[in-house]
Short mmCIF file of C-alpha atoms in Angstrom, two decimals:
data_model
loop_
_atom_site.label_atom_id
_atom_site.label_comp_id
_atom_site.label_asym_id
_atom_site.label_seq_id
_atom_site.Cartn_x
_atom_site.Cartn_y
_atom_site.Cartn_z
CA MET J 1 22.40 87.30 190.78
CA LYS J 2 24.38 89.13 193.49
CA THR J 3 27.68 88.10 191.93
CA ALA J 4 26.62 88.40 188.28
CA LEU J 5 25.16 91.92 188.59
CA PRO J 6 28.49 93.74 189.22
CA LEU J 7 30.05 91.89 186.27
CA PHE J 8 27.10 92.87 184.06
CA ILE J 9 27.21 96.55 185.14
CA ILE J 10 30.99 96.77 184.62
CA THR J 11 30.72 95.12 181.19
CA VAL J 12 28.03 97.65 180.17
CA LEU J 13 30.15 100.57 181.43
CA VAL J 14 33.29 99.32 179.63
CA THR J 15 31.30 98.80 176.41
CA ALA J 16 29.92 102.35 176.68
CA ALA J 17 33.45 103.74 177.18
CA ILE J 18 34.73 101.81 174.13
CA ALA J 19 31.76 103.03 172.04
CA PHE J 20 32.47 106.63 173.11
CA ILE J 21 36.18 106.42 172.16
CA HIS J 22 35.27 104.65 168.90
CA GLY J 23 32.89 107.51 168.06
CA LEU J 24 35.63 110.04 168.79
CA THR J 25 38.31 108.32 166.70
CA GLU J 26 36.28 106.73 163.87
CA GLU J 27 36.56 109.64 161.42
CA ARG J 28 40.26 110.11 162.09
CA ILE J 29 40.98 106.40 161.64
CA LYS J 30 39.09 106.39 158.30
CA THR J 31 40.98 109.50 157.16
CA ASN J 32 44.32 107.93 158.17
CA GLU J 33 43.53 104.68 156.36
CA HIS J 34 42.44 106.49 153.21
CA ALA J 35 45.52 108.76 153.33
CA ALA J 36 47.81 105.74 153.82
CA TYR J 37 46.13 103.92 150.91
CA THR J 38 46.33 106.93 148.58
CA ALA J 39 49.94 107.61 149.60
CA ALA J 40 50.84 103.96 148.94
CA LEU J 41 49.17 104.07 145.51
CA SER J 42 50.71 107.46 144.61
CA ALA J 43 54.16 106.13 145.47
CA LEU J 44 53.59 103.30 142.99
CA VAL J 45 52.44 105.35 140.00
CA ILE J 46 55.46 107.67 139.81
CA GLY J 47 55.61 109.42 136.47
CA ILE J 48 51.85 109.80 136.09
CA PRO J 49 50.91 113.46 136.64
CA ASP J 50 48.04 114.19 139.07
CA PRO J 51 46.82 110.61 139.42
CA VAL J 52 43.17 110.11 140.39
CA PHE J 53 42.30 106.73 141.89
CA SER J 54 38.95 105.03 141.29
CA GLU J 55 37.10 102.98 143.91
CA THR J 56 38.84 99.68 144.60
CA HIS J 57 37.20 96.81 142.69
CA GLU J 58 37.19 93.46 144.55
CA THR J 59 37.55 90.33 142.40
CA GLY J 60 36.14 88.02 145.09
CA ASN J 61 39.26 85.80 144.99
CA ARG J 62 40.90 84.76 148.26
CA THR J 63 44.32 84.32 146.69
CA GLY J 64 45.83 85.63 143.48
CA VAL J 65 44.43 88.96 142.26
CA VAL J 66 42.11 90.13 145.04
CA SER J 67 41.41 93.72 143.96
CA TYR J 68 42.39 96.42 141.52
CA THR J 69 42.19 100.22 141.27
CA LEU J 70 42.04 102.16 138.01
CA VAL J 71 44.18 105.29 137.75
CA THR J 72 43.30 108.21 135.51
CA SER J 73 45.30 111.30 134.68
CA GLY J 74 43.68 114.32 133.01
CA GLY J 75 40.53 112.25 132.46
CA GLU J 76 42.44 109.55 130.53
CA PHE J 77 42.95 105.95 131.67
CA ALA J 78 46.64 105.90 132.66
CA ALA J 79 47.40 102.86 134.82
CA VAL J 80 46.02 100.12 137.01
CA VAL J 81 47.13 99.07 140.51
CA ILE J 82 46.61 95.38 141.22
CA ASN J 83 46.69 93.75 144.65
CA VAL J 84 47.84 90.13 144.67
CA ARG J 85 47.67 87.85 147.70
CA PHE J 86 50.18 85.01 147.59
CA MET J 87 52.05 82.55 149.78
CA GLY J 88 55.49 83.74 150.81
CA ASP J 89 58.16 81.47 152.26
CA GLN J 90 56.93 81.93 155.84
CA GLY J 91 53.25 82.79 155.39
CA PRO J 92 50.68 84.79 153.43
CA ALA J 93 51.80 88.03 151.82
CA SER J 94 50.37 90.74 149.58
CA VAL J 95 51.88 92.80 146.82
CA ALA J 96 50.57 95.88 144.98
CA VAL J 97 51.72 96.22 141.38
CA ALA J 98 51.14 99.35 139.29
CA ALA J 99 51.07 98.70 135.53
CA SER J 100 50.89 101.31 132.79
CA THR J 101 48.42 101.02 129.88
CA CYS J 102 51.22 99.56 127.76
CA GLY J 103 51.69 96.76 130.29
CA SER J 104 55.00 97.80 131.86
CA VAL J 105 55.58 97.90 135.60
CA LEU J 106 55.45 101.38 137.15
CA GLY J 107 56.09 100.25 140.71
CA VAL J 108 55.87 97.28 143.09
CA LYS J 109 55.25 97.34 146.83
CA VAL J 110 54.96 94.44 149.25
CA THR J 111 52.03 95.59 151.40
CA SER J 112 52.09 92.79 153.98
CA HIS J 113 54.24 89.75 154.71
CA GLU J 114 55.36 87.39 157.46
CA GLU J 115 58.91 86.84 156.22
CA THR J 116 61.92 86.65 158.51
CA PRO J 117 63.47 90.05 159.30
CA GLY J 118 66.95 90.29 157.82
CA LEU J 119 66.30 87.41 155.38
CA GLY J 120 63.02 87.03 153.44
CA ALA J 121 61.84 90.45 154.59
CA ASN J 122 64.60 91.99 152.43
CA ALA J 123 62.52 90.99 149.39
CA ALA J 124 60.13 93.77 150.43
CA GLY J 125 62.96 96.31 150.13
CA THR J 126 63.41 98.78 147.29
CA ASP J 127 66.74 97.21 146.18
CA PHE J 128 64.92 94.06 145.10
CA LEU J 129 61.58 95.56 143.99
CA SER J 130 63.12 98.32 141.84
CA GLN J 131 64.39 95.57 139.48
CA PHE J 132 60.82 95.19 138.14
CA THR J 133 60.33 98.88 137.29
CA ASP J 134 59.90 99.90 133.63
CA LYS J 135 59.88 96.28 132.44
CA SER J 136 57.09 94.18 131.00
CA GLY J 137 56.53 90.52 130.17
CA ILE J 138 57.32 87.54 132.38
CA PHE J 139 59.92 87.76 135.12
CA ASN J 140 62.31 85.00 136.02
CA VAL J 141 64.38 84.85 139.23
CA VAL J 142 68.11 84.05 139.10
CA ARG J 143 70.36 83.48 142.10
CA THR J 144 73.30 85.68 141.12
CA ALA J 145 74.08 88.61 138.84
CA ASN J 146 76.39 86.30 136.81
CA ALA J 147 73.42 84.06 135.94
CA ARG J 148 71.50 86.98 134.47
CA ILE J 149 70.90 86.55 130.75
CA HIS J 150 67.70 88.45 129.92
CA THR J 151 66.61 91.89 131.03
CA ASN J 152 63.63 90.25 132.72
CA ASP J 153 65.89 88.12 134.95
CA ILE J 154 65.50 89.34 138.51
CA ILE J 155 68.41 88.77 140.91
CA ALA J 156 67.13 87.04 144.06
CA VAL J 157 67.74 88.46 147.52
CA THR J 158 70.66 86.59 149.14
CA ALA J 159 69.40 83.73 151.35
CA ALA J 160 65.79 84.46 150.32
CA THR J 161 65.45 82.85 146.89
CA ASN J 162 62.05 81.30 147.69
CA THR J 163 60.58 84.62 148.83
CA SER J 164 62.07 86.38 145.78
CA ARG J 165 60.45 83.77 143.49
CA ALA J 166 57.10 84.14 145.26
CA VAL J 167 57.19 87.93 144.79
CA ALA J 168 58.19 87.61 141.11
CA ASP J 169 55.36 85.09 140.52
CA ALA J 170 52.90 87.51 142.13
CA VAL J 171 54.13 90.34 139.86
CA ASN J 172 53.75 88.04 136.82
CA GLU J 173 50.18 87.24 137.88
CA ALA J 174 49.41 90.95 138.34
CA LEU J 175 50.77 91.77 134.86
CA ARG J 176 48.71 88.97 133.27
CA PHE J 177 45.59 90.37 134.92
CA ALA J 178 46.55 93.94 133.92
CA SER J 179 46.97 92.97 130.25
CA GLN J 180 43.51 91.32 130.23
CA LEU J 181 41.99 94.38 131.90
CA ILE J 182 43.67 96.81 129.49
CA LEU J 183 42.59 94.73 126.46
CA LYS J 184 39.02 94.63 127.77
CA PHE J 185 39.09 98.39 128.31
CA TYR J 186 40.28 99.14 124.76
CA ALA J 187 37.88 96.54 123.29
CA GLU J 188 34.99 98.38 124.96
CA ILE J 189 36.20 101.71 123.52
CA LEU J 190 36.43 100.17 120.03
CA ALA J 191 32.98 98.61 120.38
CA GLU J 192 31.54 102.01 121.32
CA GLY J 193 32.96 103.27 118.04
CA MET I 1 58.78 88.39 194.85
CA THR I 2 57.82 90.31 198.02
CA HIS I 3 54.44 89.96 199.62
CA PRO I 4 51.87 92.38 198.10
CA ASP I 5 51.24 93.99 201.46
CA SER I 6 54.93 94.63 202.10
CA ASN I 7 54.73 97.99 200.29
CA ARG I 8 51.75 99.27 202.31
CA SER I 9 53.88 101.62 204.42
CA HIS I 10 56.08 102.72 201.50
CA PRO I 11 55.72 106.11 199.83
CA CYS I 12 54.60 106.11 196.17
CA THR I 13 58.11 106.85 194.90
CA LYS I 14 59.35 103.67 196.57
CA ILE I 15 56.55 101.68 194.90
CA ILE I 16 57.56 103.14 191.51
CA LYS I 17 61.26 102.37 192.11
CA ASN I 18 60.26 98.88 193.22
CA GLY I 19 58.53 98.27 189.86
CA ILE I 20 61.41 99.64 187.82
CA PHE I 21 64.36 98.03 189.63
CA THR I 22 63.78 95.72 192.64
CA GLU I 23 60.85 93.77 191.17
CA ASN I 24 61.30 94.56 187.48
CA PRO I 25 58.64 92.45 185.70
CA ILE I 26 61.06 91.26 183.00
CA PHE I 27 64.52 91.03 184.54
CA VAL I 28 63.43 89.87 188.02
CA GLN I 29 59.95 88.31 187.75
CA VAL I 30 60.44 87.07 184.14
CA LEU I 31 56.79 87.79 183.24
CA GLY I 32 55.26 88.90 179.90
CA MET I 33 58.03 87.31 177.85
CA CYS I 34 55.96 87.00 174.65
CA PRO I 35 56.10 90.69 173.56
CA VAL I 36 59.65 91.06 174.92
CA LEU I 37 60.95 88.39 172.57
CA ALA I 38 58.64 89.10 169.63
CA ILE I 39 58.51 92.85 169.13
CA THR I 40 61.96 93.97 170.32
CA THR I 41 63.53 93.94 166.85
CA SER I 42 63.80 97.74 167.09
CA THR I 43 64.05 100.40 169.81
CA LEU I 44 60.95 102.22 168.52
CA ASN I 45 58.88 99.05 168.88
CA GLY I 46 60.13 98.75 172.47
CA ILE I 47 59.25 102.38 173.28
CA SER I 48 55.77 102.09 171.70
CA MET I 49 54.88 98.75 173.30
CA GLY I 50 56.25 99.96 176.66
CA ALA I 51 54.15 103.14 176.51
CA ALA I 52 50.97 101.25 175.50
CA THR I 53 51.43 98.67 178.28
CA THR I 54 52.22 101.36 180.88
CA ALA I 55 49.01 103.24 179.97
CA VAL I 56 46.87 100.09 180.20
CA LEU I 57 48.57 98.94 183.43
CA THR I 58 48.18 102.32 185.15
CA PHE I 59 44.53 102.96 184.21
CA SER I 60 43.38 99.39 184.82
CA ASN I 61 45.14 99.41 188.23
CA ILE I 62 43.39 102.68 189.17
CA PHE I 63 39.93 101.41 188.13
CA ILE I 64 40.38 98.01 189.77
CA SER I 65 41.49 99.73 192.96
CA ILE I 66 38.46 102.07 192.91
CA LEU I 67 36.10 99.11 192.40
CA ARG I 68 37.92 96.72 194.77
CA LYS I 69 35.25 96.88 197.53
CA ALA I 70 32.33 96.46 195.10
CA VAL I 71 33.78 93.44 193.29
CA PRO I 72 32.60 90.02 194.59
CA THR I 73 35.54 87.63 195.09
CA ALA I 74 33.93 84.90 192.95
CA VAL I 75 33.84 87.05 189.79
CA ARG I 76 36.88 89.27 190.40
CA ILE I 77 39.03 87.73 187.61
CA PRO I 78 36.36 88.12 184.85
CA ILE I 79 35.80 91.72 186.02
CA PHE I 80 39.55 92.47 185.94
CA VAL I 81 39.80 90.95 182.45
CA VAL I 82 36.83 93.03 181.18
CA ILE I 83 38.41 96.24 182.56
CA ILE I 84 41.85 95.40 181.11
CA ALA I 85 40.36 94.44 177.72
CA GLY I 86 38.39 97.71 177.69
CA PHE I 87 41.52 99.79 178.22
CA VAL I 88 43.46 97.80 175.63
CA THR I 89 40.70 98.44 173.05
CA ILE I 90 40.71 102.16 173.91
CA VAL I 91 44.53 102.31 173.54
CA GLU I 92 44.21 100.47 170.20
CA PHE I 93 41.69 103.04 168.88
CA LEU I 94 43.88 105.93 170.04
CA LEU I 95 47.00 104.45 168.42
CA ARG I 96 45.13 103.86 165.13
CA ALA I 97 43.82 107.41 165.18
CA TYR I 98 46.88 109.38 166.31
CA VAL I 99 50.00 107.22 165.63
CA PRO I 100 49.01 104.82 162.80
CA GLY I 101 52.66 104.03 162.00
CA VAL I 102 53.25 102.71 165.52
CA TYR I 103 49.95 100.79 165.36
CA SER I 104 51.04 99.01 162.17
CA ALA I 105 54.49 98.24 163.59
CA LEU I 106 53.10 96.60 166.74
CA GLY I 107 50.27 94.78 164.92
CA ILE I 108 48.79 91.81 166.76
CA TYR I 109 50.79 92.52 169.94
CA ILE I 110 48.50 95.45 170.87
CA PRO I 111 45.35 93.28 171.37
CA LEU I 112 47.59 90.68 173.04
CA ILE I 113 48.29 93.16 175.90
CA VAL I 114 44.99 91.82 177.32
CA VAL I 115 46.63 88.48 178.08
CA ASN I 116 49.90 89.95 179.35
CA CYS I 117 50.29 88.26 182.73
CA ILE I 118 51.97 91.34 184.27
CA ILE I 119 48.71 93.32 184.01
CA LEU I 120 46.41 90.65 185.46
CA GLY I 121 49.10 89.80 188.03
CA ARG I 122 49.33 93.39 189.30
CA ALA I 123 45.52 93.72 189.30
CA GLU I 124 45.16 90.62 191.47
CA ASN I 125 48.23 91.04 193.71
CA PHE I 126 48.36 94.80 194.18
CA ALA I 127 45.55 96.98 192.77
CA SER I 128 42.74 94.93 194.36
CA LYS I 129 44.35 95.34 197.80
CA HIS I 130 45.54 98.97 197.82
CA ASN I 131 44.14 102.49 197.43
CA PRO I 132 43.99 104.10 193.94
CA LEU I 133 47.07 106.30 194.49
CA ARG I 134 49.28 103.35 195.41
CA ALA I 135 47.72 101.26 192.63
CA ALA I 136 48.54 104.03 190.13
CA ALA I 137 52.13 104.21 191.43
CA ASP I 138 52.44 100.44 191.06
CA GLY I 139 51.06 100.64 187.50
CA VAL I 140 53.50 103.40 186.55
CA GLY I 141 56.46 101.61 188.20
CA MET I 142 55.77 98.19 186.70
CA GLY I 143 54.94 99.78 183.33
CA LEU I 144 58.16 101.77 183.27
CA GLY I 145 60.12 98.70 184.37
CA PHE I 146 58.57 96.73 181.51
CA ALA I 147 59.21 99.58 179.04
CA MET I 148 62.82 99.93 180.21
CA ALA I 149 63.45 96.23 179.61
CA LEU I 150 61.85 96.37 176.14
CA ILE I 151 63.90 99.44 175.18
CA ILE I 152 67.20 97.91 176.39
CA VAL I 153 66.60 94.60 174.58
CA GLY I 154 65.25 96.41 171.50
CA ALA I 155 68.25 98.76 171.33
CA PHE I 156 70.75 95.87 171.61
CA ARG I 157 68.97 93.87 168.90
CA GLU I 158 68.57 96.82 166.55
CA ILE I 159 72.21 97.97 166.85
CA LEU I 160 73.77 94.50 166.58
CA GLY I 161 71.27 93.00 164.10
CA SER I 162 70.24 95.84 161.79
CA GLY I 163 73.10 98.28 162.35
CA THR I 164 70.75 101.15 163.18
CA PHE I 165 69.45 102.87 166.30
CA LEU I 166 66.01 104.54 166.66
CA SER I 167 65.08 103.69 163.06
CA GLY I 168 61.66 105.06 162.10
CA THR I 169 62.30 108.28 164.06
CA PRO I 170 63.97 111.56 163.00
CA PHE I 171 66.88 110.69 165.37
CA MET I 172 67.86 107.53 163.49
CA LEU I 173 71.57 106.64 163.61
CA THR I 174 73.26 104.15 161.28
CA LEU I 175 76.43 102.18 162.00
CA PRO I 176 79.26 102.63 159.46
CA PRO I 177 79.02 100.04 156.63
CA GLY I 178 82.29 98.33 157.70
CA ILE I 179 80.81 97.10 161.00
CA PRO I 180 79.21 93.67 160.48
CA ARG I 181 75.52 93.05 161.30
CA THR I 182 74.51 89.82 163.03
CA ILE I 183 71.20 88.78 161.48
CA LEU I 184 70.72 86.10 164.18
CA ILE I 185 70.12 88.83 166.76
CA VAL I 186 66.93 90.09 165.04
CA LEU I 187 65.65 86.53 164.60
CA PRO I 188 63.65 84.81 167.40
CA PRO I 189 66.73 82.99 168.86
CA GLY I 190 68.43 86.39 169.05
CA GLY I 191 65.62 87.58 171.34
CA PHE I 192 66.38 84.80 173.84
CA LEU I 193 70.14 85.33 173.56
CA THR I 194 69.93 89.10 174.03
CA LEU I 195 67.55 88.83 176.96
CA GLY I 196 69.81 86.20 178.58
CA PHE I 197 72.89 88.39 178.15
CA VAL I 198 71.17 91.52 179.48
CA MET I 199 69.90 89.58 182.52
CA ALA I 200 73.38 88.13 183.09
CA ILE I 201 75.00 91.60 182.89
CA ARG I 202 72.40 92.97 185.34
CA LYS I 203 73.02 90.07 187.74
CA HIS I 204 76.80 90.52 187.48
CA ILE I 205 76.54 94.24 188.32
CA LEU I 206 74.20 93.57 191.27
CA ASP I 207 76.44 90.75 192.59
CA LYS I 208 79.49 93.00 192.38
CA LYS I 209 77.67 95.73 194.32
CA LYS I 210 76.57 93.17 196.92
CA THR I 211 80.15 91.87 197.30
CA VAL I 212 81.48 95.39 197.80
CA LYS I 213 78.79 96.07 200.43
CA VAL I 214 79.50 92.82 202.30
CA ALA I 215 83.23 93.51 202.16
CA GLU I 216 82.68 97.01 203.58
CA ASN I 217 80.51 95.64 206.40
CA ASN I 218 83.03 92.89 207.21
CA GLU I 219 85.85 95.38 207.33
CA PHE I 220 83.89 97.49 209.80
CA THR I 221 83.06 94.53 212.09
CA HIS I 222 86.60 93.30 211.81
CA CYS I 223 87.91 96.69 212.78
CA LEU I 224 85.66 96.91 215.87
CA SER I 225 86.61 93.49 217.13
CA LYS I 226 90.23 92.72 216.31
CA CYS I 227 92.01 95.73 214.87
CA SER I 228 94.99 96.65 216.98
CA SER I 229 94.38 100.36 216.64
CA CYS I 230 90.86 99.96 218.09
CA LYS I 231 92.09 98.00 221.04
#
């Protein structure tokens, strides 16, 4: 009892201090996280004036499409941002893909990854990801620019072909989901008359 | 490593200098290697991790020193760990609230400060045996020594591996495109190589200084004993 009491008192005091700091910073942390999320989404839907983002809808999946956010502009459905969790070359990774209502890619951002800096991590860079912009359909990864035949052929990052393929597959999955979502949305409008 | 009581008569400035140079936790004691090798891919990461560790080290040292007479010996380590973990959690909240960019860059290595052996080592060897002022000086010295090592290793790796310096800050510099980048340096083996080279350079400079000092002393003794002009 004599030895346990000081440990108990100190643990209570430390917990109280943590609770106090948590109370002080909670609002600010929430604001930061929301601002970071909105900024990330806004950066993806370039070209859509005054985008308004809906609540994020969770799909309940652990991999593949995990969530999506609808984007409206002037009260009209304008785009959808889809978050896909996939396996990179070195570990789990996530990508956010913004698709317009006609199914073309507005922007792609790798939101988290465990790829090697200088190698696989380069697949999260704008040089690689900008290749998807303004294109629709299914993407295929090629190793060199010489091997490029179709407009949907994406040139892999040097020494990171596996990571490039994983990102392209994730974008393909996001676009498949987006097309289903857009079809469902328009079907509902038609059904309403 | 010197005995913990050897600094008892030293002024606080000497304790701080001791932490930064004489007993630098990275270059001399080779402690806390995990963050040194893992997060030093950029200078900014080094600065941020160094600042976070210095804050935790200083405040936990002060509190452990204040409580040193009330802490029973049998439960001192759990108590130290609770205090250190508390400060790490507080630093984590503050980083998330005020510098979220730095928080995301450091990721898992912020909670891992709890198990950094430098912090528990200083709590056990120094803070629990000295007054709060000396404990604070030790925390600042060791923290700055740790931060200095992270910044040096981080700067080397960023310049040689990525071709930038202070990226992520408004003062970012980029090497001209003609200068080749060595990707290996930003990879985990590069961490070991860079740290080894920096430690070797430090040792070489210290050995050179020592040789000069010994040579000066020998010359003086020589002069007193055998020099013809002295006779």
